[in-house]
Amino acid sequence: MTTTPGSPVFTLLPAWSAHEGAERVRTLFEATFGAPATGVWSAPGRVNLIGEHTDYNGGLCLPIALEHRCYAALSPRTDTLVRLVSAQGDGEVWEIDLADVSPGAVTGWGAYVAGVAWALREAGHDVTGFEGAVDSCVPFGAGLSSSASLEAAFAIAIDDIAGLGLGADDAGRSTLVAACVRAENEIAGAATGGMDQAASLRARDGYALALDCLDGSVHHEPFDPAGYELLVIDTRAPHELNDGQYASRRATCDAAAEVLGVATLREWLDAGTDLETSLAAALGRLVDDTTRRRVRHVLTEIDRTRAAFAAMQAGDWGTFGLLMDASHASLRDDYEVTVRELDLAVEAARTAGAIGARMTGGGFGGSAIALVPAGTSAAVATAVVGAFVAAGLREPAFLTSRAAGPAA
Ligand code: GLA
């Protein structure tokens, strides 16, 4: 991607080559721990094309893995000590004994990693301590699953060095996903729903991952939007999932499901004959206005994701784009998880020619995605930067990516 002279310059965040990522962590590992690492593993960040805040409601989502990955160099230890260093940190070694890991007991970024080893041990696997070095080109705090990619990189690494064999097939990878989710929920303290870890561990190169969060089943659908390309806009508006807002959305959905007498809102949706019937029946039972809007988002979003999946199968990107737009409106007006930067990014991208745009991930900052005519990413990015500058906002950064492969 290039910029035209005279137009606002924009920042493109490139993905590293596998070679570059591996070299970086190998070098960091050796400089820190004084010996070469046993091996290098990596796992991707993700963007979700549609199906937002549906995973913890038993719903559907449609992520792709990014070419941007988190790299981990590792060597096993014979004891239960975990020692970590991150290129994104201050050079200090983060250390914990796995015997001391329990919910509420671990602070700092290493919680995501130690949590994975802890969860695998909790599941009965024979996992020892290790030394690990991390470096990542998944932008941190951008809503592109930097934490899930960190967990997944270590999950696949531990799986390999402990000889668990879980990475070999999708069923085993689902077990690794479950360990990562426990790490994030119970050790790192973020009540997230599992889509990100599934995308990072279960995606397939060239395919979008249609994930059914009710039973954990997946379908791989080729992601090749002929005539279009995907532009990712990192708004750089700070995004954190453990600050209470995310957990409060989830709690509202859980409470609504309880009032409706179902385990998940998805089951409520599927119990009706169609969306309209299920939605009207739910709204008839729920009194609180905020809860009603949250539930309306979840039910309509699951329905939109179904429709988007069908549109993808049919190669109908026009319809897909309209569904992206509707998803964003619902997240903005009913679920209330967008911020000014996300709304502006989406609006500016559409004005510049995107056929669909929406926030992606948890919201409250983070990234948006836009489906733009092939070859126009640079022009759209330039227009988005212009809109941010005009609004007095910090300039966003951009990523482009094809649907990439899973943790390996
Ligand atoms: C974050 C969470 C996911 C999911 C999305 C919203 O990315 O980690 O589990 O809930 O938000 O769709």
Short mmCIF file of C-alpha atoms in Angstrom, two decimals, residues 96-102 105-106:
data_model
loop_
_atom_site.label_atom_id
_atom_site.label_comp_id
_atom_site.label_asym_id
_atom_site.label_seq_id
_atom_site.Cartn_x
_atom_site.Cartn_y
_atom_site.Cartn_z
CA ILE A 96 5.92 -17.80 38.93
CA ASP A 97 5.82 -21.35 40.26
CA LEU A 98 2.87 -23.23 38.74
CA ALA A 99 2.10 -24.46 42.25
CA ASP A 100 1.27 -20.85 43.17
CA VAL A 101 -1.13 -20.23 40.27
CA SER A 102 -4.79 -20.05 41.23
CA ALA A 105 -3.38 -15.04 42.76
CA VAL A 106 -1.57 -13.91 39.61
#
